[in-house]
mmCIF file with all atom_site columns, C-alpha atoms in Angstrom:
data_model
loop_
_atom_site.group_PDB
_atom_site.id
_atom_site.type_symbol
_atom_site.label_atom_id
_atom_site.label_alt_id
_atom_site.label_comp_id
_atom_site.label_asym_id
_atom_site.label_entity_id
_atom_site.label_seq_id
_atom_site.pdbx_PDB_ins_code
_atom_site.Cartn_x
_atom_site.Cartn_y
_atom_site.Cartn_z
_atom_site.occupancy
_atom_site.B_iso_or_equiv
_atom_site.pdbx_formal_charge
_atom_site.auth_seq_id
_atom_site.auth_comp_id
_atom_site.auth_asym_id
_atom_site.auth_atom_id
_atom_site.pdbx_PDB_model_num
ATOM 1   C CA . MET A 1 1   ? -128.329 -26.624 39.106 1.00 94.00 ? 1   MET A CA 1
ATOM 2   C CA . ASN A 1 2   ? -131.927 -27.315 38.246 1.00 96.00 ? 2   ASN A CA 1
ATOM 3   C CA . VAL A 1 3   ? -132.730 -30.191 35.876 1.00 97.00 ? 3   VAL A CA 1
ATOM 4   C CA . GLN A 1 4   ? -136.091 -30.507 34.097 1.00 97.00 ? 4   GLN A CA 1
ATOM 5   C CA . VAL A 1 5   ? -136.900 -33.925 32.681 1.00 96.00 ? 5   VAL A CA 1
ATOM 6   C CA . THR A 1 6   ? -138.731 -33.494 29.368 1.00 98.00 ? 6   THR A CA 1
ATOM 7   C CA . PRO A 1 7   ? -141.335 -35.736 27.744 1.00 97.00 ? 7   PRO A CA 1
ATOM 8   C CA . LEU A 1 8   ? -138.554 -37.149 25.525 1.00 98.00 ? 8   LEU A CA 1
ATOM 9   C CA . THR A 1 9   ? -136.470 -39.683 27.453 1.00 96.00 ? 9   THR A CA 1
ATOM 10  C CA . GLY A 1 10  ? -132.880 -38.457 27.750 1.00 97.00 ? 10  GLY A CA 1
ATOM 11  C CA . VAL A 1 11  ? -133.558 -34.856 26.709 1.00 98.00 ? 11  VAL A CA 1
ATOM 12  C CA . LEU A 1 12  ? -132.884 -32.586 29.695 1.00 98.00 ? 12  LEU A CA 1
ATOM 13  C CA . LEU A 1 13  ? -133.437 -28.843 30.198 1.00 98.00 ? 13  LEU A CA 1
ATOM 14  C CA . ILE A 1 14  ? -130.747 -27.629 32.591 1.00 98.00 ? 14  ILE A CA 1
ATOM 15  C CA . THR A 1 15  ? -130.541 -24.359 34.423 1.00 97.00 ? 15  THR A CA 1
ATOM 16  C CA . PRO A 1 16  ? -127.079 -23.894 35.920 1.00 94.00 ? 16  PRO A CA 1
ATOM 17  C CA . LYS A 1 17  ? -126.706 -22.039 39.205 1.00 94.00 ? 17  LYS A CA 1
ATOM 18  C CA . VAL A 1 18  ? -125.786 -18.422 38.446 1.00 94.00 ? 18  VAL A CA 1
ATOM 19  C CA . PHE A 1 19  ? -123.817 -16.340 40.953 1.00 95.00 ? 19  PHE A CA 1
ATOM 20  C CA . GLY A 1 20  ? -124.279 -12.666 40.200 1.00 91.00 ? 20  GLY A CA 1
ATOM 21  C CA . ASP A 1 21  ? -123.931 -9.215  41.665 1.00 92.00 ? 21  ASP A CA 1
ATOM 22  C CA . THR A 1 22  ? -123.517 -5.652  40.399 1.00 95.00 ? 22  THR A CA 1
ATOM 23  C CA . ARG A 1 23  ? -120.245 -6.589  38.686 1.00 94.00 ? 23  ARG A CA 1
ATOM 24  C CA . GLY A 1 24  ? -121.766 -9.333  36.550 1.00 92.00 ? 24  GLY A CA 1
ATOM 25  C CA . PHE A 1 25  ? -122.165 -13.101 36.963 1.00 93.00 ? 25  PHE A CA 1
ATOM 26  C CA . PHE A 1 26  ? -120.428 -16.456 37.035 1.00 95.00 ? 26  PHE A CA 1
ATOM 27  C CA . LEU A 1 27  ? -121.765 -19.901 36.173 1.00 92.00 ? 27  LEU A CA 1
ATOM 28  C CA . GLU A 1 28  ? -120.342 -23.337 35.521 1.00 92.00 ? 28  GLU A CA 1
ATOM 29  C CA . THR A 1 29  ? -121.293 -24.416 32.018 1.00 94.00 ? 29  THR A CA 1
ATOM 30  C CA . PHE A 1 30  ? -120.045 -27.960 32.560 1.00 95.00 ? 30  PHE A CA 1
ATOM 31  C CA . GLN A 1 31  ? -118.509 -30.031 35.344 1.00 94.00 ? 31  GLN A CA 1
ATOM 32  C CA . THR A 1 32  ? -117.951 -33.734 34.740 1.00 94.00 ? 32  THR A CA 1
ATOM 33  C CA . GLU A 1 33  ? -119.024 -35.093 38.112 1.00 95.00 ? 33  GLU A CA 1
ATOM 34  C CA . ARG A 1 34  ? -122.161 -32.973 38.446 1.00 94.00 ? 34  ARG A CA 1
ATOM 35  C CA . TYR A 1 35  ? -123.345 -33.720 34.932 1.00 96.00 ? 35  TYR A CA 1
ATOM 36  C CA . ALA A 1 36  ? -122.650 -37.442 35.378 1.00 96.00 ? 36  ALA A CA 1
ATOM 37  C CA . GLU A 1 37  ? -124.987 -37.358 38.388 1.00 96.00 ? 37  GLU A CA 1
ATOM 38  C CA . ILE A 1 38  ? -127.843 -36.283 36.085 1.00 96.00 ? 38  ILE A CA 1
ATOM 39  C CA . GLY A 1 39  ? -127.025 -38.926 33.449 1.00 95.00 ? 39  GLY A CA 1
ATOM 40  C CA . ILE A 1 40  ? -124.678 -36.983 31.119 1.00 96.00 ? 40  ILE A CA 1
ATOM 41  C CA . SER A 1 41  ? -121.550 -39.076 31.312 1.00 92.00 ? 41  SER A CA 1
ATOM 42  C CA . ALA A 1 42  ? -120.417 -39.675 27.739 1.00 89.00 ? 42  ALA A CA 1
ATOM 43  C CA . PRO A 1 43  ? -117.173 -37.809 27.148 1.00 95.00 ? 43  PRO A CA 1
ATOM 44  C CA . PHE A 1 44  ? -117.375 -34.615 25.079 1.00 97.00 ? 44  PHE A CA 1
ATOM 45  C CA . VAL A 1 45  ? -114.839 -34.609 22.280 1.00 98.00 ? 45  VAL A CA 1
ATOM 46  C CA . GLN A 1 46  ? -115.610 -31.370 20.414 1.00 97.00 ? 46  GLN A CA 1
ATOM 47  C CA . ASP A 1 47  ? -116.894 -27.874 21.287 1.00 97.00 ? 47  ASP A CA 1
ATOM 48  C CA . ASN A 1 48  ? -118.508 -25.687 18.622 1.00 97.00 ? 48  ASN A CA 1
ATOM 49  C CA . HIS A 1 49  ? -119.576 -22.032 18.440 1.00 98.00 ? 49  HIS A CA 1
ATOM 50  C CA . SER A 1 50  ? -121.897 -20.612 15.808 1.00 97.00 ? 50  SER A CA 1
ATOM 51  C CA . ARG A 1 51  ? -123.223 -17.085 15.301 1.00 98.00 ? 51  ARG A CA 1
ATOM 52  C CA . SER A 1 52  ? -126.419 -16.451 13.387 1.00 98.00 ? 52  SER A CA 1
ATOM 53  C CA . ALA A 1 53  ? -128.708 -13.540 12.586 1.00 98.00 ? 53  ALA A CA 1
ATOM 54  C CA . ARG A 1 54  ? -132.412 -13.116 13.395 1.00 98.00 ? 54  ARG A CA 1
ATOM 55  C CA . GLY A 1 55  ? -134.602 -15.571 11.462 1.00 98.00 ? 55  GLY A CA 1
ATOM 56  C CA . VAL A 1 56  ? -131.848 -18.092 10.716 1.00 98.00 ? 56  VAL A CA 1
ATOM 57  C CA . LEU A 1 57  ? -132.950 -21.671 11.256 1.00 98.00 ? 57  LEU A CA 1
ATOM 58  C CA . ARG A 1 58  ? -130.284 -24.379 11.468 1.00 98.00 ? 58  ARG A CA 1
ATOM 59  C CA . GLY A 1 59  ? -131.467 -27.990 11.390 1.00 95.00 ? 59  GLY A CA 1
ATOM 60  C CA . LEU A 1 60  ? -132.932 -30.400 11.884 1.00 98.00 ? 60  LEU A CA 1
ATOM 61  C CA . HIS A 1 61  ? -129.532 -32.165 11.888 1.00 98.00 ? 61  HIS A CA 1
ATOM 62  C CA . TYR A 1 62  ? -128.257 -35.512 13.124 1.00 98.00 ? 62  TYR A CA 1
ATOM 63  C CA . GLN A 1 63  ? -125.376 -37.827 12.359 1.00 97.00 ? 63  GLN A CA 1
ATOM 64  C CA . ILE A 1 64  ? -125.636 -41.528 11.395 1.00 96.00 ? 64  ILE A CA 1
ATOM 65  C CA . GLU A 1 65  ? -123.171 -44.283 12.395 1.00 94.00 ? 65  GLU A CA 1
ATOM 66  C CA . ARG A 1 66  ? -121.401 -41.960 14.812 1.00 96.00 ? 66  ARG A CA 1
ATOM 67  C CA . PRO A 1 67  ? -124.341 -40.129 16.463 1.00 97.00 ? 67  PRO A CA 1
ATOM 68  C CA . GLN A 1 68  ? -123.630 -37.090 18.536 1.00 97.00 ? 68  GLN A CA 1
ATOM 69  C CA . GLY A 1 69  ? -125.015 -36.142 21.913 1.00 98.00 ? 69  GLY A CA 1
ATOM 70  C CA . LYS A 1 70  ? -125.042 -32.369 22.327 1.00 98.00 ? 70  LYS A CA 1
ATOM 71  C CA . LEU A 1 71  ? -125.082 -30.036 25.322 1.00 98.00 ? 71  LEU A CA 1
ATOM 72  C CA . VAL A 1 72  ? -126.210 -26.682 23.884 1.00 98.00 ? 72  VAL A CA 1
ATOM 73  C CA . MET A 1 73  ? -126.468 -23.153 25.253 1.00 98.00 ? 73  MET A CA 1
ATOM 74  C CA . VAL A 1 74  ? -126.656 -19.541 24.116 1.00 98.00 ? 74  VAL A CA 1
ATOM 75  C CA . THR A 1 75  ? -124.113 -16.954 25.326 1.00 97.00 ? 75  THR A CA 1
ATOM 76  C CA . LYS A 1 76  ? -125.517 -13.972 23.408 1.00 98.00 ? 76  LYS A CA 1
ATOM 77  C CA . GLY A 1 77  ? -129.061 -13.449 22.209 1.00 98.00 ? 77  GLY A CA 1
ATOM 78  C CA . SER A 1 78  ? -131.970 -15.869 22.108 1.00 98.00 ? 78  SER A CA 1
ATOM 79  C CA . VAL A 1 79  ? -132.925 -19.024 20.189 1.00 98.00 ? 79  VAL A CA 1
ATOM 80  C CA . PHE A 1 80  ? -135.773 -21.499 20.087 1.00 98.00 ? 80  PHE A CA 1
ATOM 81  C CA . ASP A 1 81  ? -134.043 -24.880 20.381 1.00 98.00 ? 81  ASP A CA 1
ATOM 82  C CA . VAL A 1 82  ? -135.594 -28.186 19.347 1.00 98.00 ? 82  VAL A CA 1
ATOM 83  C CA . ALA A 1 83  ? -134.877 -31.912 19.753 1.00 98.00 ? 83  ALA A CA 1
ATOM 84  C CA . VAL A 1 84  ? -136.782 -34.534 17.701 1.00 98.00 ? 84  VAL A CA 1
ATOM 85  C CA . ASP A 1 85  ? -136.842 -38.200 18.678 1.00 98.00 ? 85  ASP A CA 1
ATOM 86  C CA . ILE A 1 86  ? -135.752 -40.330 15.686 1.00 98.00 ? 86  ILE A CA 1
ATOM 87  C CA . ARG A 1 87  ? -135.288 -43.594 17.565 1.00 97.00 ? 87  ARG A CA 1
ATOM 88  C CA . LYS A 1 88  ? -137.495 -46.065 15.630 1.00 95.00 ? 88  LYS A CA 1
ATOM 89  C CA . ASN A 1 89  ? -138.535 -48.138 18.626 1.00 94.00 ? 89  ASN A CA 1
ATOM 90  C CA . SER A 1 90  ? -139.108 -45.219 20.950 1.00 97.00 ? 90  SER A CA 1
ATOM 91  C CA . PRO A 1 91  ? -142.639 -44.531 22.218 1.00 97.00 ? 91  PRO A CA 1
ATOM 92  C CA . THR A 1 92  ? -141.993 -40.838 21.454 1.00 98.00 ? 92  THR A CA 1
ATOM 93  C CA . PHE A 1 93  ? -140.636 -41.432 17.903 1.00 98.00 ? 93  PHE A CA 1
ATOM 94  C CA . GLY A 1 94  ? -141.310 -38.345 15.747 1.00 98.00 ? 94  GLY A CA 1
ATOM 95  C CA . GLN A 1 95  ? -142.172 -36.146 18.751 1.00 98.00 ? 95  GLN A CA 1
ATOM 96  C CA . TRP A 1 96  ? -140.336 -32.926 19.602 1.00 98.00 ? 96  TRP A CA 1
ATOM 97  C CA . PHE A 1 97  ? -139.415 -30.812 22.546 1.00 98.00 ? 97  PHE A CA 1
ATOM 98  C CA . GLY A 1 98  ? -138.503 -27.122 22.298 1.00 98.00 ? 98  GLY A CA 1
ATOM 99  C CA . ALA A 1 99  ? -137.309 -24.465 24.694 1.00 98.00 ? 99  ALA A CA 1
ATOM 100 C CA . GLU A 1 100 ? -136.058 -20.907 24.529 1.00 98.00 ? 100 GLU A CA 1
ATOM 101 C CA . LEU A 1 101 ? -132.360 -20.643 25.374 1.00 98.00 ? 101 LEU A CA 1
ATOM 102 C CA . ASN A 1 102 ? -130.978 -17.188 25.899 1.00 98.00 ? 102 ASN A CA 1
ATOM 103 C CA . ASP A 1 103 ? -128.281 -15.142 27.584 1.00 97.00 ? 103 ASP A CA 1
ATOM 104 C CA . GLU A 1 104 ? -130.599 -14.256 30.475 1.00 96.00 ? 104 GLU A CA 1
ATOM 105 C CA . ASN A 1 105 ? -132.113 -17.607 31.468 1.00 97.00 ? 105 ASN A CA 1
ATOM 106 C CA . HIS A 1 106 ? -128.795 -19.474 30.857 1.00 97.00 ? 106 HIS A CA 1
ATOM 107 C CA . HIS A 1 107 ? -130.710 -22.652 30.043 1.00 98.00 ? 107 HIS A CA 1
ATOM 108 C CA . GLN A 1 108 ? -128.873 -25.583 28.479 1.00 98.00 ? 108 GLN A CA 1
ATOM 109 C CA . LEU A 1 109 ? -130.470 -28.424 26.557 1.00 98.00 ? 109 LEU A CA 1
ATOM 110 C CA . TYR A 1 110 ? -128.952 -31.873 26.511 1.00 98.00 ? 110 TYR A CA 1
ATOM 111 C CA . VAL A 1 111 ? -129.832 -33.697 23.268 1.00 98.00 ? 111 VAL A CA 1
ATOM 112 C CA . PRO A 1 112 ? -128.649 -37.335 23.419 1.00 98.00 ? 112 PRO A CA 1
ATOM 113 C CA . PRO A 1 113 ? -127.689 -39.484 20.433 1.00 97.00 ? 113 PRO A CA 1
ATOM 114 C CA . GLY A 1 114 ? -130.758 -40.646 18.550 1.00 97.00 ? 114 GLY A CA 1
ATOM 115 C CA . PHE A 1 115 ? -132.285 -37.210 18.181 1.00 98.00 ? 115 PHE A CA 1
ATOM 116 C CA . ALA A 1 116 ? -132.344 -34.609 15.410 1.00 98.00 ? 116 ALA A CA 1
ATOM 117 C CA . HIS A 1 117 ? -131.539 -31.086 16.606 1.00 98.00 ? 117 HIS A CA 1
ATOM 118 C CA . GLY A 1 118 ? -132.209 -27.573 15.331 1.00 98.00 ? 118 GLY A CA 1
ATOM 119 C CA . PHE A 1 119 ? -132.714 -24.001 16.408 1.00 98.00 ? 119 PHE A CA 1
ATOM 120 C CA . CYS A 1 120 ? -133.975 -20.692 15.099 1.00 98.00 ? 120 CYS A CA 1
ATOM 121 C CA . VAL A 1 121 ? -132.689 -17.279 16.150 1.00 98.00 ? 121 VAL A CA 1
ATOM 122 C CA . LEU A 1 122 ? -135.155 -14.965 17.907 1.00 98.00 ? 122 LEU A CA 1
ATOM 123 C CA . SER A 1 123 ? -132.801 -12.033 18.638 1.00 98.00 ? 123 SER A CA 1
ATOM 124 C CA . ASP A 1 124 ? -130.906 -9.760  16.228 1.00 98.00 ? 124 ASP A CA 1
ATOM 125 C CA . GLN A 1 125 ? -127.949 -12.082 16.598 1.00 98.00 ? 125 GLN A CA 1
ATOM 126 C CA . ALA A 1 126 ? -127.197 -15.191 18.677 1.00 98.00 ? 126 ALA A CA 1
ATOM 127 C CA . ASP A 1 127 ? -124.022 -16.976 19.734 1.00 98.00 ? 127 ASP A CA 1
ATOM 128 C CA . PHE A 1 128 ? -124.749 -20.686 20.135 1.00 97.00 ? 128 PHE A CA 1
ATOM 129 C CA . LEU A 1 129 ? -122.292 -23.053 21.868 1.00 97.00 ? 129 LEU A CA 1
ATOM 130 C CA . TYR A 1 130 ? -122.452 -26.803 21.936 1.00 96.00 ? 130 TYR A CA 1
ATOM 131 C CA . LYS A 1 131 ? -120.400 -29.667 23.266 1.00 98.00 ? 131 LYS A CA 1
ATOM 132 C CA . CYS A 1 132 ? -120.527 -32.893 21.236 1.00 98.00 ? 132 CYS A CA 1
ATOM 133 C CA . THR A 1 133 ? -119.953 -36.502 22.308 1.00 98.00 ? 133 THR A CA 1
ATOM 134 C CA . GLU A 1 134 ? -118.691 -37.477 18.852 1.00 97.00 ? 134 GLU A CA 1
ATOM 135 C CA . PHE A 1 135 ? -116.572 -35.752 16.224 1.00 97.00 ? 135 PHE A CA 1
ATOM 136 C CA . TYR A 1 136 ? -118.358 -34.031 13.364 1.00 97.00 ? 136 TYR A CA 1
ATOM 137 C CA . ALA A 1 137 ? -118.334 -36.156 10.214 1.00 97.00 ? 137 ALA A CA 1
ATOM 138 C CA . PRO A 1 138 ? -119.848 -34.242 7.258  1.00 96.00 ? 138 PRO A CA 1
ATOM 139 C CA . ASP A 1 139 ? -120.361 -37.400 5.198  1.00 96.00 ? 139 ASP A CA 1
ATOM 140 C CA . LEU A 1 140 ? -122.489 -38.880 8.027  1.00 97.00 ? 140 LEU A CA 1
ATOM 141 C CA . GLU A 1 141 ? -124.627 -35.772 8.674  1.00 96.00 ? 141 GLU A CA 1
ATOM 142 C CA . ARG A 1 142 ? -128.281 -35.932 7.713  1.00 97.00 ? 142 ARG A CA 1
ATOM 143 C CA . SER A 1 143 ? -131.167 -33.473 7.889  1.00 98.00 ? 143 SER A CA 1
ATOM 144 C CA . ILE A 1 144 ? -134.942 -33.496 8.261  1.00 98.00 ? 144 ILE A CA 1
ATOM 145 C CA . ILE A 1 145 ? -136.966 -30.633 6.815  1.00 98.00 ? 145 ILE A CA 1
ATOM 146 C CA . TRP A 1 146 ? -137.698 -28.013 9.449  1.00 98.00 ? 146 TRP A CA 1
ATOM 147 C CA . ASN A 1 147 ? -141.429 -27.846 8.691  1.00 98.00 ? 147 ASN A CA 1
ATOM 148 C CA . ASP A 1 148 ? -142.193 -31.585 8.416  1.00 98.00 ? 148 ASP A CA 1
ATOM 149 C CA . PRO A 1 149 ? -145.989 -31.720 8.808  1.00 98.00 ? 149 PRO A CA 1
ATOM 150 C CA . ASP A 1 150 ? -145.876 -35.041 10.658 1.00 98.00 ? 150 ASP A CA 1
ATOM 151 C CA . ILE A 1 151 ? -143.530 -33.656 13.314 1.00 98.00 ? 151 ILE A CA 1
ATOM 152 C CA . ALA A 1 152 ? -145.409 -30.334 13.407 1.00 98.00 ? 152 ALA A CA 1
ATOM 153 C CA . ILE A 1 153 ? -142.919 -28.249 15.368 1.00 98.00 ? 153 ILE A CA 1
ATOM 154 C CA . ASN A 1 154 ? -144.458 -24.999 16.559 1.00 98.00 ? 154 ASN A CA 1
ATOM 155 C CA . TRP A 1 155 ? -141.584 -22.782 15.410 1.00 98.00 ? 155 TRP A CA 1
ATOM 156 C CA . PRO A 1 156 ? -141.917 -19.105 16.440 1.00 97.00 ? 156 PRO A CA 1
ATOM 157 C CA . LEU A 1 157 ? -141.319 -17.889 12.862 1.00 94.00 ? 157 LEU A CA 1
ATOM 158 C CA . GLU A 1 158 ? -142.926 -18.521 9.484  1.00 89.00 ? 158 GLU A CA 1
ATOM 159 C CA . SER A 1 159 ? -140.254 -17.832 6.864  1.00 94.00 ? 159 SER A CA 1
ATOM 160 C CA . PRO A 1 160 ? -136.808 -18.725 8.213  1.00 98.00 ? 160 PRO A CA 1
ATOM 161 C CA . SER A 1 161 ? -133.504 -18.169 6.501  1.00 98.00 ? 161 SER A CA 1
ATOM 162 C CA . LEU A 1 162 ? -132.205 -21.647 5.596  1.00 98.00 ? 162 LEU A CA 1
ATOM 163 C CA . SER A 1 163 ? -129.116 -23.158 4.021  1.00 97.00 ? 163 SER A CA 1
ATOM 164 C CA . ALA A 1 164 ? -129.718 -24.721 0.611  1.00 97.00 ? 164 ALA A CA 1
ATOM 165 C CA . ARG A 1 165 ? -129.221 -28.181 2.126  1.00 95.00 ? 165 ARG A CA 1
ATOM 166 C CA . ASP A 1 166 ? -131.670 -27.609 4.976  1.00 97.00 ? 166 ASP A CA 1
ATOM 167 C CA . ALA A 1 167 ? -134.267 -26.201 2.560  1.00 97.00 ? 167 ALA A CA 1
ATOM 168 C CA . GLN A 1 168 ? -134.193 -29.444 0.554  1.00 97.00 ? 168 GLN A CA 1
ATOM 169 C CA . ALA A 1 169 ? -134.077 -31.894 3.445  1.00 98.00 ? 169 ALA A CA 1
ATOM 170 C CA . PRO A 1 170 ? -136.585 -34.768 3.368  1.00 98.00 ? 170 PRO A CA 1
ATOM 171 C CA . CYS A 1 171 ? -139.452 -35.434 5.736  1.00 98.00 ? 171 CYS A CA 1
ATOM 172 C CA . LEU A 1 172 ? -138.888 -37.947 8.528  1.00 98.00 ? 172 LEU A CA 1
ATOM 173 C CA . LYS A 1 173 ? -141.233 -40.488 6.863  1.00 97.00 ? 173 LYS A CA 1
ATOM 174 C CA . ASP A 1 174 ? -139.102 -40.399 3.675  1.00 98.00 ? 174 ASP A CA 1
ATOM 175 C CA . LEU A 1 175 ? -135.840 -41.328 5.363  1.00 97.00 ? 175 LEU A CA 1
ATOM 176 C CA . PRO A 1 176 ? -134.446 -44.821 4.769  1.00 94.00 ? 176 PRO A CA 1
ATOM 177 C CA . PRO A 1 177 ? -134.763 -46.978 7.930  1.00 92.00 ? 177 PRO A CA 1
ATOM 178 C CA . ALA A 1 178 ? -130.946 -47.336 7.993  1.00 92.00 ? 178 ALA A CA 1
ATOM 179 C CA . GLU A 1 179 ? -130.707 -43.566 8.599  1.00 94.00 ? 179 GLU A CA 1
ATOM 180 C CA . LEU A 1 180 ? -132.729 -43.728 11.813 1.00 93.00 ? 180 LEU A CA 1
ATOM 181 C CA . PHE A 1 181 ? -131.763 -45.079 15.239 1.00 94.00 ? 181 PHE A CA 1
#
């Protein structure tokens, strides 16, 4: 597997080794020992699968008190995936990293606790899978507005389809300090 260290400490872009021939392909999406060697050793406790249509943007989400690390990938279609550093004392606080994840490049993004995460769908439909290091707790979930001018994510779409909650999320600068890491 190939691991690309990103400008955000702890965020990794991973390309698993793909074994393919005329019949199709095989790849390992996770293997405890190999991922521990690259610094992903927290146990995963929950796997999730979402399907979204073109133009849907989900995020920027994070969870307080019980923050989640996420290992994300796309099994069908294409998304632009983003991690935002929301660790108050980090030198990269408020900065983002984004990458296209799709069913051809098989990239995975590891987003550790202390980051907000979101993605937008570039294909007609996308199946998005993610492993989480902490259980989902709806009462602890928080959001940052997708187009926060201070973060200035270069999303590859202008008018995304958003949930009501995501459309009304606050900017990073308006979050109470207790809701950051």
